[in-house]
Protein backbone atom coordinates (compact mmCIF):
# COMPACT_ATOMS: atom_id res chain seq x y z
CA MET A 1 119.51 -25.45 7.36
CA THR A 2 116.08 -26.46 8.61
CA ASP A 3 113.14 -24.82 6.82
CA SER A 4 110.97 -22.55 8.93
CA PHE A 5 107.37 -23.50 9.54
CA ALA A 6 106.15 -20.58 7.36
CA ALA A 7 108.42 -21.61 4.48
CA ARG A 8 107.08 -25.16 4.58
CA VAL A 9 103.48 -23.89 4.57
CA LEU A 10 104.08 -21.56 1.65
CA ARG A 11 105.89 -24.24 -0.33
CA ARG A 12 103.07 -26.67 0.17
CA THR A 13 100.28 -24.18 -0.50
CA PRO A 14 101.15 -22.03 -3.52
CA VAL A 15 97.66 -20.51 -3.62
CA MET A 16 98.14 -19.13 -0.12
CA ALA A 17 101.46 -17.68 -1.18
CA ALA A 18 99.82 -16.08 -4.17
CA ALA A 19 97.14 -14.56 -1.95
CA LEU A 20 99.75 -13.06 0.34
CA LEU A 21 101.58 -11.68 -2.68
CA VAL A 22 98.36 -10.10 -3.90
CA VAL A 23 97.82 -8.36 -0.59
CA ALA A 24 101.39 -7.12 -0.54
CA LEU A 25 101.27 -5.78 -4.09
CA ALA A 26 97.89 -4.16 -3.49
CA GLY A 27 99.68 -1.51 -1.52
CA CYS A 28 101.11 -0.24 -4.82
CA ALA A 29 97.68 1.16 -5.86
CA ASP A 30 97.77 4.95 -6.01
CA MET A 31 94.33 6.58 -6.08
CA ALA A 32 95.05 9.57 -3.86
CA GLY A 33 93.29 12.85 -4.59
CA ILE A 34 90.70 11.48 -7.02
CA GLY A 35 86.99 11.52 -6.19
CA SER A 36 83.57 13.03 -6.84
CA HIS A 37 82.73 16.48 -5.48
CA ALA A 38 79.05 16.92 -6.40
CA LYS A 39 76.33 16.40 -3.76
CA LEU A 40 72.75 15.27 -4.09
CA ARG A 41 70.33 18.08 -3.28
CA ASP A 42 68.08 17.51 -0.29
CA ALA A 43 64.79 19.14 0.71
CA SER A 44 66.36 21.95 2.70
CA SER A 45 68.67 22.98 -0.14
CA LEU A 46 65.63 23.26 -2.42
CA GLY A 47 63.70 25.35 0.09
CA ILE A 48 61.13 22.57 0.50
CA ALA A 49 59.60 21.63 3.82
CA ALA A 50 58.62 18.03 4.24
CA ASP A 51 54.86 17.50 4.46
CA THR A 52 54.07 14.67 6.85
CA SER A 53 50.49 15.68 7.57
CA ALA A 54 48.89 13.44 4.96
CA ALA A 55 48.43 9.92 6.31
CA VAL A 56 47.59 8.51 2.89
CA VAL A 57 49.30 9.67 -0.28
CA PRO A 58 46.92 9.28 -3.24
CA SER A 59 48.24 7.76 -6.40
CA VAL A 60 47.68 8.75 -10.01
CA ASP A 61 45.98 6.08 -12.08
CA GLY A 62 48.35 4.49 -14.56
CA GLN A 63 45.64 4.90 -17.23
CA TRP A 64 44.61 8.38 -16.14
CA TRP A 65 43.44 9.41 -19.62
CA ARG A 66 40.39 7.14 -19.29
CA ALA A 67 39.04 9.47 -16.60
CA PHE A 68 38.28 12.03 -19.33
CA GLY A 69 35.54 9.71 -20.56
CA ASP A 70 36.41 9.94 -24.26
CA ALA A 71 36.51 6.58 -26.05
CA GLN A 72 38.39 8.03 -29.03
CA LEU A 73 41.12 9.36 -26.77
CA ASN A 74 41.43 5.99 -25.04
CA THR A 75 41.89 4.25 -28.38
CA LEU A 76 44.45 6.78 -29.60
CA VAL A 77 46.60 6.48 -26.47
CA ASP A 78 46.46 2.67 -26.62
CA GLN A 79 47.50 2.73 -30.28
CA ALA A 80 50.32 5.19 -29.57
CA VAL A 81 51.72 3.10 -26.71
CA ALA A 82 51.63 0.04 -28.96
CA GLY A 83 53.06 1.55 -32.14
CA ASN A 84 54.96 4.80 -31.60
CA PRO A 85 58.51 4.36 -33.04
CA ASN A 86 60.18 6.57 -30.42
CA LEU A 87 58.71 4.45 -27.65
CA GLN A 88 59.93 1.32 -29.41
CA VAL A 89 63.42 2.85 -29.49
CA ALA A 90 63.27 3.36 -25.72
CA ARG A 91 62.23 -0.26 -25.26
CA ALA A 92 65.08 -1.44 -27.49
CA ARG A 93 67.53 0.56 -25.35
CA LEU A 94 66.10 -1.15 -22.29
CA ALA A 95 66.62 -4.58 -23.85
CA ARG A 96 70.20 -3.63 -24.70
CA ALA A 97 70.89 -2.43 -21.14
CA GLN A 98 69.42 -5.61 -19.68
CA ALA A 99 71.64 -7.68 -21.97
CA SER A 100 74.68 -5.70 -20.76
CA ALA A 101 73.71 -6.50 -17.17
CA ASP A 102 73.52 -10.20 -18.03
CA ILE A 103 76.99 -10.00 -19.59
CA ALA A 104 78.37 -8.33 -16.46
CA GLU A 105 76.76 -10.97 -14.26
CA SER A 106 78.39 -13.77 -16.25
CA ALA A 107 81.84 -12.49 -15.21
CA LEU A 108 81.08 -13.62 -11.64
CA LYS A 109 80.58 -17.23 -12.68
CA PRO A 110 83.09 -19.94 -13.67
CA LYS A 111 83.67 -20.49 -17.38
CA VAL A 112 83.90 -23.95 -18.91
CA ASN A 113 84.72 -24.58 -22.56
CA GLY A 114 85.39 -27.59 -24.72
CA GLU A 115 87.95 -27.93 -27.49
CA LEU A 116 88.42 -30.49 -30.26
CA ASP A 117 91.28 -30.02 -32.75
CA LEU A 118 92.08 -32.55 -35.45
CA ASN A 119 95.01 -31.39 -37.61
CA ARG A 120 97.42 -32.93 -40.09
CA GLN A 121 100.80 -31.23 -39.76
CA LYS A 122 104.24 -31.48 -41.31
CA PHE A 123 106.99 -30.99 -38.70
CA ASN A 124 110.09 -29.02 -39.61
CA SER A 125 113.22 -31.19 -39.65
CA ASN A 126 115.48 -28.14 -39.12
CA TYR A 127 113.70 -26.93 -35.98
CA ILE A 128 113.29 -28.31 -32.48
CA TYR A 129 111.69 -31.57 -33.52
CA PRO A 130 114.15 -34.52 -33.62
CA ALA A 131 113.89 -37.40 -36.06
CA PRO A 132 111.80 -39.32 -36.71
CA LEU A 133 109.21 -36.61 -35.83
CA GLY A 134 111.14 -33.86 -37.61
CA GLY A 135 110.47 -34.00 -41.33
CA SER A 136 107.43 -36.23 -40.94
CA THR A 137 103.76 -35.51 -41.49
CA GLN A 138 101.53 -36.48 -38.59
CA ASN A 139 97.95 -36.38 -37.48
CA ILE A 140 97.53 -34.41 -34.23
CA GLY A 141 94.46 -34.74 -32.07
CA LEU A 142 93.36 -32.69 -29.07
CA LEU A 143 90.22 -33.26 -27.00
CA GLN A 144 90.08 -31.09 -23.90
CA LEU A 145 87.87 -29.34 -21.35
CA GLY A 146 89.06 -26.05 -19.87
CA ALA A 147 87.73 -24.05 -16.94
CA SER A 148 88.54 -20.66 -15.45
CA TRP A 149 87.20 -18.62 -12.58
CA GLU A 150 88.21 -15.10 -11.66
CA LEU A 151 88.36 -14.71 -7.88
CA ASP A 152 86.74 -11.32 -7.37
CA PHE A 153 88.80 -10.39 -4.29
CA PHE A 154 88.46 -6.65 -4.79
CA GLY A 155 84.95 -6.50 -6.27
CA LYS A 156 85.82 -5.60 -9.87
CA ASN A 157 83.17 -7.85 -11.39
CA ARG A 158 80.66 -7.13 -8.63
CA THR A 159 80.89 -3.35 -9.11
CA ALA A 160 80.68 -3.78 -12.89
CA LEU A 161 77.47 -5.75 -12.39
CA GLU A 162 76.06 -3.09 -10.06
CA ALA A 163 76.83 -0.40 -12.63
CA ALA A 164 75.15 -2.45 -15.38
CA ILE A 165 72.09 -3.06 -13.20
CA GLY A 166 71.87 0.67 -12.45
CA ALA A 167 72.06 1.46 -16.16
CA ALA A 168 69.38 -1.15 -16.90
CA ASN A 169 67.09 0.27 -14.20
CA ALA A 170 67.66 3.76 -15.60
CA ALA A 171 66.78 2.53 -19.09
CA ALA A 172 63.61 0.91 -17.73
CA ALA A 173 62.61 4.17 -16.03
CA ASP A 174 63.44 6.07 -19.24
CA ALA A 175 61.13 3.77 -21.20
CA ASP A 176 58.35 4.36 -18.65
CA ALA A 177 58.98 8.12 -18.76
CA ALA A 178 58.72 8.00 -22.54
CA ARG A 179 55.39 6.16 -22.25
CA VAL A 180 54.02 8.74 -19.81
CA LEU A 181 55.21 11.60 -22.01
CA LEU A 182 53.74 9.98 -25.11
CA ALA A 183 50.33 9.47 -23.47
CA SER A 184 50.29 13.08 -22.24
CA ASN A 185 51.30 14.40 -25.68
CA VAL A 186 48.53 12.40 -27.35
CA ALA A 187 45.97 13.76 -24.87
CA ARG A 188 47.22 17.35 -25.24
CA SER A 189 47.24 17.08 -29.02
CA TYR A 190 43.73 15.63 -28.95
CA PHE A 191 42.50 18.50 -26.77
CA GLN A 192 44.15 21.03 -29.07
CA TRP A 193 42.27 19.45 -31.94
CA ALA A 194 39.08 19.81 -29.91
CA ARG A 195 39.94 23.47 -29.16
CA LEU A 196 40.41 24.23 -32.84
CA ASN A 197 37.11 22.50 -33.65
CA GLU A 198 35.37 24.62 -31.03
CA GLN A 199 37.04 27.76 -32.42
CA LEU A 200 35.89 26.70 -35.88
CA GLY A 201 32.35 26.47 -34.54
CA VAL A 202 32.66 29.99 -33.11
CA ALA A 203 33.96 31.25 -36.44
CA GLN A 204 31.11 29.60 -38.32
CA ARG A 205 28.56 31.09 -35.92
CA THR A 206 30.28 34.44 -36.46
CA LEU A 207 29.92 34.08 -40.23
CA ALA A 208 26.24 33.22 -39.91
CA GLN A 209 25.70 36.11 -37.51
CA ARG A 210 27.40 38.57 -39.82
CA ASP A 211 25.40 37.28 -42.78
CA GLU A 212 22.18 37.96 -40.87
CA THR A 213 23.43 41.40 -39.94
CA LEU A 214 24.25 42.13 -43.61
CA LYS A 215 20.69 41.27 -44.60
CA LEU A 216 19.42 43.67 -41.94
CA VAL A 217 21.74 46.46 -43.15
CA ARG A 218 20.65 45.92 -46.75
CA ASP A 219 17.01 46.21 -45.73
CA ARG A 220 17.75 49.45 -43.86
CA VAL A 221 19.72 50.84 -46.79
CA SER A 222 16.83 50.00 -49.13
CA ALA A 223 14.48 51.79 -46.75
CA GLY A 224 16.79 54.80 -46.70
CA LEU A 225 17.58 54.36 -43.01
CA ASP A 226 21.31 53.68 -43.52
CA THR A 227 23.98 54.77 -45.95
CA ARG A 228 26.39 52.78 -48.09
CA LEU A 229 29.04 53.27 -45.39
CA GLU A 230 27.19 50.92 -43.05
CA LEU A 231 26.63 48.53 -45.95
CA ARG A 232 30.33 48.42 -46.86
CA GLN A 233 31.27 47.94 -43.19
CA SER A 234 28.88 45.03 -42.93
CA GLU A 235 30.04 43.46 -46.18
CA GLY A 236 33.70 43.60 -45.05
CA GLY A 237 32.95 41.39 -42.07
CA LEU A 238 32.11 38.34 -44.20
CA PRO A 239 35.48 37.85 -45.97
CA GLU A 240 37.19 38.32 -42.62
CA ALA A 241 35.07 35.59 -41.04
CA ARG A 242 35.65 33.24 -43.99
CA GLN A 243 39.41 33.84 -43.74
CA GLN A 244 39.32 32.91 -40.06
CA ILE A 245 37.44 29.72 -40.92
CA GLU A 246 40.02 28.80 -43.55
CA ALA A 247 42.91 29.48 -41.15
CA LEU A 248 41.29 27.30 -38.49
CA GLN A 249 40.73 24.49 -40.97
CA GLU A 250 44.43 24.63 -41.85
CA GLN A 251 45.39 24.43 -38.17
CA ILE A 252 43.01 21.51 -37.67
CA ALA A 253 44.66 19.61 -40.53
CA LEU A 254 48.12 20.24 -39.10
CA GLN A 255 46.98 19.17 -35.64
CA GLN A 256 45.56 15.95 -37.07
CA HIS A 257 48.86 15.27 -38.80
CA ALA A 258 50.70 15.77 -35.51
CA LEU A 259 48.30 13.39 -33.76
CA ASP A 260 48.77 10.80 -36.51
CA ALA A 261 52.54 11.00 -36.03
CA LEU A 262 52.23 10.50 -32.26
CA VAL A 263 50.01 7.48 -32.75
CA GLY A 264 52.33 6.14 -35.44
CA GLN A 265 49.50 5.54 -37.91
CA PRO A 266 49.12 8.02 -40.80
CA ASN A 267 45.55 9.23 -41.41
CA VAL A 268 44.22 7.57 -38.25
CA SER A 269 42.53 10.83 -37.23
CA ALA A 270 40.69 11.04 -40.56
CA SER A 271 38.46 8.16 -39.48
CA LEU A 272 37.57 9.81 -36.15
CA LYS A 273 34.76 12.12 -35.23
CA ALA A 274 35.95 15.66 -34.59
CA PRO A 275 36.27 15.96 -30.79
CA MET A 276 34.50 18.68 -28.81
CA LEU A 277 35.60 20.09 -25.48
CA GLU A 278 32.14 19.95 -24.00
CA ALA A 279 32.12 16.15 -24.41
CA VAL A 280 35.27 15.71 -22.29
CA LYS A 281 34.90 15.22 -18.54
CA PRO A 282 37.49 17.11 -16.47
CA ILE A 283 39.59 15.02 -14.11
CA ALA A 284 38.83 15.65 -10.46
CA MET A 285 42.06 16.80 -8.78
CA GLN A 286 42.34 17.44 -5.06
CA ALA A 287 43.18 20.97 -3.95
CA ASN A 288 46.37 20.04 -2.09
CA ILE A 289 48.83 17.89 -4.01
CA PRO A 290 51.28 15.94 -1.82
CA ALA A 291 54.64 16.40 -3.49
CA ASP A 292 55.58 12.87 -2.45
CA LEU A 293 54.06 12.07 -5.82
CA LEU A 294 57.15 13.68 -7.36
CA GLY A 295 59.09 10.70 -6.08
CA ARG A 296 56.98 8.62 -8.45
CA ARG A 297 58.26 10.38 -11.56
CA ALA A 298 60.06 7.99 -13.87
CA ASP A 299 62.52 10.65 -15.04
CA ILE A 300 63.61 11.33 -11.46
CA ALA A 301 64.01 7.61 -10.83
CA ALA A 302 66.05 7.27 -14.04
CA ALA A 303 68.33 10.11 -12.97
CA ARG A 304 68.75 8.54 -9.53
CA TRP A 305 69.63 5.18 -11.08
CA ARG A 306 72.25 6.88 -13.24
CA VAL A 307 73.81 8.21 -10.06
CA GLU A 308 73.87 4.66 -8.68
CA ALA A 309 75.40 3.33 -11.89
CA ALA A 310 78.03 6.10 -11.96
CA THR A 311 78.88 5.42 -8.30
CA SER A 312 79.46 1.76 -9.14
CA ASP A 313 81.57 2.78 -12.14
CA VAL A 314 83.83 4.80 -9.82
CA ALA A 315 84.15 1.83 -7.48
CA ASN A 316 84.95 -0.39 -10.45
CA ALA A 317 87.61 2.05 -11.67
CA ARG A 318 89.26 1.81 -8.23
CA THR A 319 89.38 -1.98 -8.43
CA GLN A 320 91.41 -1.70 -11.65
CA PHE A 321 94.38 -0.68 -9.48
CA TYR A 322 94.35 -4.08 -7.74
CA PRO A 323 95.48 -7.49 -9.02
CA ASN A 324 93.32 -9.95 -10.89
CA VAL A 325 93.44 -13.52 -9.61
CA ASN A 326 92.23 -16.32 -11.86
CA LEU A 327 92.05 -20.05 -11.30
CA THR A 328 92.47 -22.06 -14.48
CA ALA A 329 92.31 -25.77 -15.14
CA PHE A 330 92.21 -28.11 -18.11
CA ALA A 331 91.91 -31.87 -18.67
CA GLY A 332 91.78 -33.91 -21.83
CA PHE A 333 93.63 -35.99 -24.37
CA GLN A 334 96.34 -35.19 -26.92
CA SER A 335 98.21 -37.49 -29.26
CA LEU A 336 100.11 -37.93 -32.49
CA GLY A 337 97.75 -39.95 -34.59
CA PHE A 338 94.02 -39.87 -34.32
CA GLY A 339 93.81 -43.53 -33.33
CA LYS A 340 95.73 -42.92 -30.11
CA LEU A 341 93.74 -39.91 -28.97
CA LEU A 342 91.54 -41.75 -26.47
CA LYS A 343 94.07 -44.43 -25.48
CA SER A 344 95.88 -44.69 -22.17
CA GLY A 345 98.84 -42.38 -21.94
CA SER A 346 97.23 -39.58 -23.99
CA GLU A 347 95.77 -37.93 -20.91
CA GLN A 348 96.84 -34.46 -19.87
CA TRP A 349 95.71 -31.98 -17.23
CA GLY A 350 96.77 -28.81 -15.53
CA VAL A 351 95.60 -26.47 -12.77
CA GLY A 352 96.92 -23.30 -11.21
CA PRO A 353 96.37 -19.64 -10.37
CA ALA A 354 97.21 -16.63 -12.55
CA ILE A 355 97.85 -13.18 -11.08
CA HIS A 356 97.94 -9.95 -13.08
CA LEU A 357 98.97 -6.71 -11.40
CA PRO A 358 99.29 -3.28 -13.05
CA ILE A 359 102.71 -1.88 -12.14
CA PHE A 360 103.32 0.85 -14.70
CA GLU A 361 100.56 1.86 -17.12
CA GLY A 362 101.49 5.47 -17.90
CA GLY A 363 98.74 7.01 -15.75
CA GLN A 364 95.91 5.24 -17.61
CA LEU A 365 94.22 3.94 -14.46
CA ARG A 366 94.29 7.32 -12.71
CA ALA A 367 92.93 9.01 -15.83
CA ASN A 368 90.16 6.42 -16.04
CA LEU A 369 89.28 7.00 -12.38
CA ARG A 370 89.21 10.78 -12.89
CA GLY A 371 86.90 10.31 -15.86
CA LYS A 372 84.51 8.08 -13.88
CA ALA A 373 84.50 10.57 -11.01
CA ALA A 374 83.61 13.33 -13.47
CA ASP A 375 80.81 11.13 -14.85
CA LEU A 376 79.49 10.72 -11.30
CA ASP A 377 79.56 14.50 -10.75
CA ALA A 378 77.62 14.95 -14.00
CA ALA A 379 75.06 12.29 -13.01
CA ILE A 380 74.52 13.90 -9.60
CA GLU A 381 74.07 17.38 -11.05
CA SER A 382 71.76 15.99 -13.73
CA TYR A 383 69.67 14.41 -10.96
CA ASN A 384 69.61 17.71 -9.06
CA ALA A 385 68.49 19.55 -12.20
CA THR A 386 65.76 16.96 -12.83
CA VAL A 387 64.45 17.33 -9.26
CA ILE A 388 64.46 21.13 -9.45
CA ASP A 389 62.64 21.05 -12.78
CA ALA A 390 60.10 18.56 -11.42
CA VAL A 391 59.32 20.80 -8.44
CA ARG A 392 58.92 23.81 -10.74
CA ASP A 393 56.82 21.86 -13.23
CA ALA A 394 54.37 20.57 -10.60
CA ALA A 395 54.13 23.98 -8.92
CA ASP A 396 53.50 25.66 -12.30
CA GLN A 397 50.71 23.23 -13.17
CA VAL A 398 49.01 23.65 -9.78
CA SER A 399 49.21 27.45 -10.01
CA SER A 400 47.88 27.42 -13.57
CA ALA A 401 45.00 25.08 -12.70
CA GLN A 402 43.91 27.31 -9.82
CA SER A 403 44.26 30.50 -11.87
CA ILE A 404 42.39 29.08 -14.86
CA ALA A 405 39.47 28.11 -12.62
CA ARG A 406 39.26 31.70 -11.37
CA GLN A 407 39.63 33.07 -14.91
CA GLN A 408 36.80 30.85 -16.15
CA ALA A 409 34.46 32.17 -13.47
CA GLU A 410 35.24 35.77 -14.43
CA GLN A 411 35.02 34.99 -18.14
CA ARG A 412 31.55 33.47 -17.80
CA ASP A 413 30.32 36.67 -16.17
CA ALA A 414 32.00 38.77 -18.85
CA GLN A 415 30.48 36.69 -21.66
CA THR A 416 27.00 36.95 -20.17
CA ALA A 417 27.35 40.74 -20.00
CA ALA A 418 28.77 40.95 -23.55
CA GLU A 419 25.99 38.85 -25.05
CA GLY A 420 23.40 40.94 -23.21
CA ALA A 421 24.98 44.14 -24.55
CA TYR A 422 25.02 42.73 -28.08
CA ASP A 423 21.32 41.82 -27.96
CA ILE A 424 20.50 45.34 -26.78
CA ALA A 425 22.67 46.90 -29.51
CA VAL A 426 20.98 44.84 -32.24
CA GLN A 427 17.52 45.67 -30.91
CA ARG A 428 18.33 49.39 -30.76
CA TYR A 429 19.79 49.30 -34.27
CA ARG A 430 16.76 47.42 -35.55
CA ALA A 431 14.50 50.04 -33.97
CA GLY A 432 16.57 52.90 -35.37
CA LEU A 433 17.70 54.04 -31.93
CA GLY A 434 21.40 53.22 -32.38
CA ASN A 435 24.00 53.15 -35.13
CA TYR A 436 25.78 50.21 -36.69
CA LEU A 437 29.06 51.05 -34.96
CA ASN A 438 27.46 50.09 -31.65
CA VAL A 439 26.51 46.71 -33.12
CA LEU A 440 30.04 46.09 -34.38
CA THR A 441 31.55 47.00 -31.02
CA ALA A 442 29.18 44.74 -29.13
CA GLU A 443 29.72 41.90 -31.60
CA THR A 444 33.50 42.19 -31.24
CA ALA A 445 33.19 41.82 -27.47
CA VAL A 446 30.94 38.75 -27.81
CA LEU A 447 33.27 37.01 -30.28
CA ALA A 448 36.29 37.73 -28.09
CA GLN A 449 34.54 36.20 -25.08
CA ARG A 450 33.45 33.14 -27.02
CA ARG A 451 36.98 32.53 -28.24
CA LEU A 452 38.34 33.11 -24.73
CA ALA A 453 35.87 30.61 -23.29
CA VAL A 454 37.10 27.95 -25.70
CA ASP A 455 40.75 28.73 -24.99
CA LEU A 456 40.25 28.59 -21.21
CA ALA A 457 38.36 25.30 -21.43
CA ALA A 458 41.17 23.81 -23.54
CA ARG A 459 43.82 25.22 -21.20
CA ALA A 460 42.02 23.69 -18.21
CA LEU A 461 42.19 20.24 -19.79
CA ASP A 462 45.76 20.76 -20.96
CA THR A 463 46.80 21.81 -17.46
CA GLN A 464 45.18 18.74 -15.97
CA VAL A 465 47.20 16.57 -18.34
CA GLY A 466 50.33 18.56 -17.50
CA LEU A 467 49.75 18.11 -13.77
CA VAL A 468 49.21 14.38 -14.13
CA ARG A 469 52.44 14.13 -16.10
CA ALA A 470 54.30 16.35 -13.61
CA LEU A 471 53.24 14.01 -10.80
CA GLY A 472 54.51 10.91 -12.58
CA GLY A 473 51.57 9.87 -14.75
CA GLY A 474 50.79 6.90 -12.54
CA TRP A 475 54.28 5.41 -12.78
CA GLN A 476 55.26 3.00 -10.03
CA ALA A 477 58.83 1.83 -9.50
CA PRO A 478 59.33 -1.95 -9.65
CA ALA A 479 59.53 -3.52 -6.20
CA THR A 480 63.22 -4.36 -6.65
CA ALA A 481 64.10 -0.80 -7.59
CA THR A 482 61.87 1.21 -5.29
CA ALA A 483 64.22 1.44 -2.31
CA THR A 484 67.09 3.04 -4.21
CA ALA A 485 65.40 4.95 -7.00
CA THR A 486 62.94 6.70 -4.69
CA ALA A 487 65.30 7.11 -1.77
CA ASN A 488 65.01 10.88 -2.01
CA ALA A 489 61.24 10.93 -2.49
CA PRO A 490 60.60 12.23 1.07
CA ALA A 491 62.89 15.15 0.27
CA LEU A 492 60.36 16.18 -2.36
CA SER A 493 57.38 16.14 -0.03
CA ALA A 494 56.47 19.79 -0.40
CA ALA A 495 53.07 21.40 -0.07
CA LEU A 496 52.35 22.53 -3.61
CA ASN A 497 49.08 24.17 -2.74
């Protein structure tokens, strides 16, 4: 019987036959009913209206803390970024993720290896080896080059690489987010230290004020103008003021320890001058904050990259249902006796394809695909949660900053009135026109306003740091990652004013 044209082609081209077999067997893959169900949240689902009115979106300076004009703070943040152990851990994770991406990329390339085996072997005379080889002891030499290349017909290696790149980009964004968080925590801790120092100053002024008042009461008691009741009331104010000073000194020590831990250098704060709030320049923030800056948050970018990596993992899990096709080849020399290894006749070579197809694996591939789809759902919902929290965080900081500014204006008026009332009460008491209870009441109001002024000033600075952090802390996505990681940035363009 004469061979058909197709039979002759297939017989002469085994690789083509193998390819056709692969396509035919691919139909055995069963992935029905498995997929991700979570959806990325968009602007409308968050109740956010896109703000396209601003022609230019301002950026946050990557070294925003320098705008406060405090040299000590600048040094502390620089030292923390260079030496904080937690930040070094994040950088190590990034290096590990980048190495994993390099490993995944290598699967797309041909592999070449060399082999040299020199063995002395006794051959079994009661096995397959005939005499004179059987029962003899021979030297066996092998010198060979081997090569293999997996033909990525269905994208298994490509999707694995995409997943590894997504994980590496997420790790890079995580490291940047850790740096932004560390810098903000150092600044906030530094300002808390300054707040406690200011409160300590208020407490010390209170102690001095009460000591002066005690001298006045003693003089009036000696003159018979007051009784021992007023004296005892005045004396009781001093231990209370000293206790407040001691409590503040304890809090200052603890705050310094916390700052030392953030910087990663024990006792570094001991060599610094105690900071004061009045020496810190507030950062000028515009009234309306374009929420497009939310798209520049490293944590949002990291979450988005995890979605990309999980999507590629799902695609990779689908490719596991399809065959693997490898081309392998070898060429070299093999001989009995080392002296013949490189002589004519010792050459050997081979080349051919290898096809591996999963036929029955007990449901392992479907279970793996379901697991990857669940991971993708989790990554999407984690991204949604990160976006929602970012919107809330930025809105909270803006609201707090505006409220604190109004509170400070009212507090200044209240403090002016309280200090005026206290001066009048002391003058009346000194002139014998008022009692000591009036002085105590007026003094209490003054001290409360002084402490409130310090707290509001510290809160104003803390809120500025919080707002800078909420808007990304000056982070910018690398050029190669910007398109994907910030793809949803316009969806966050809300008016946060």
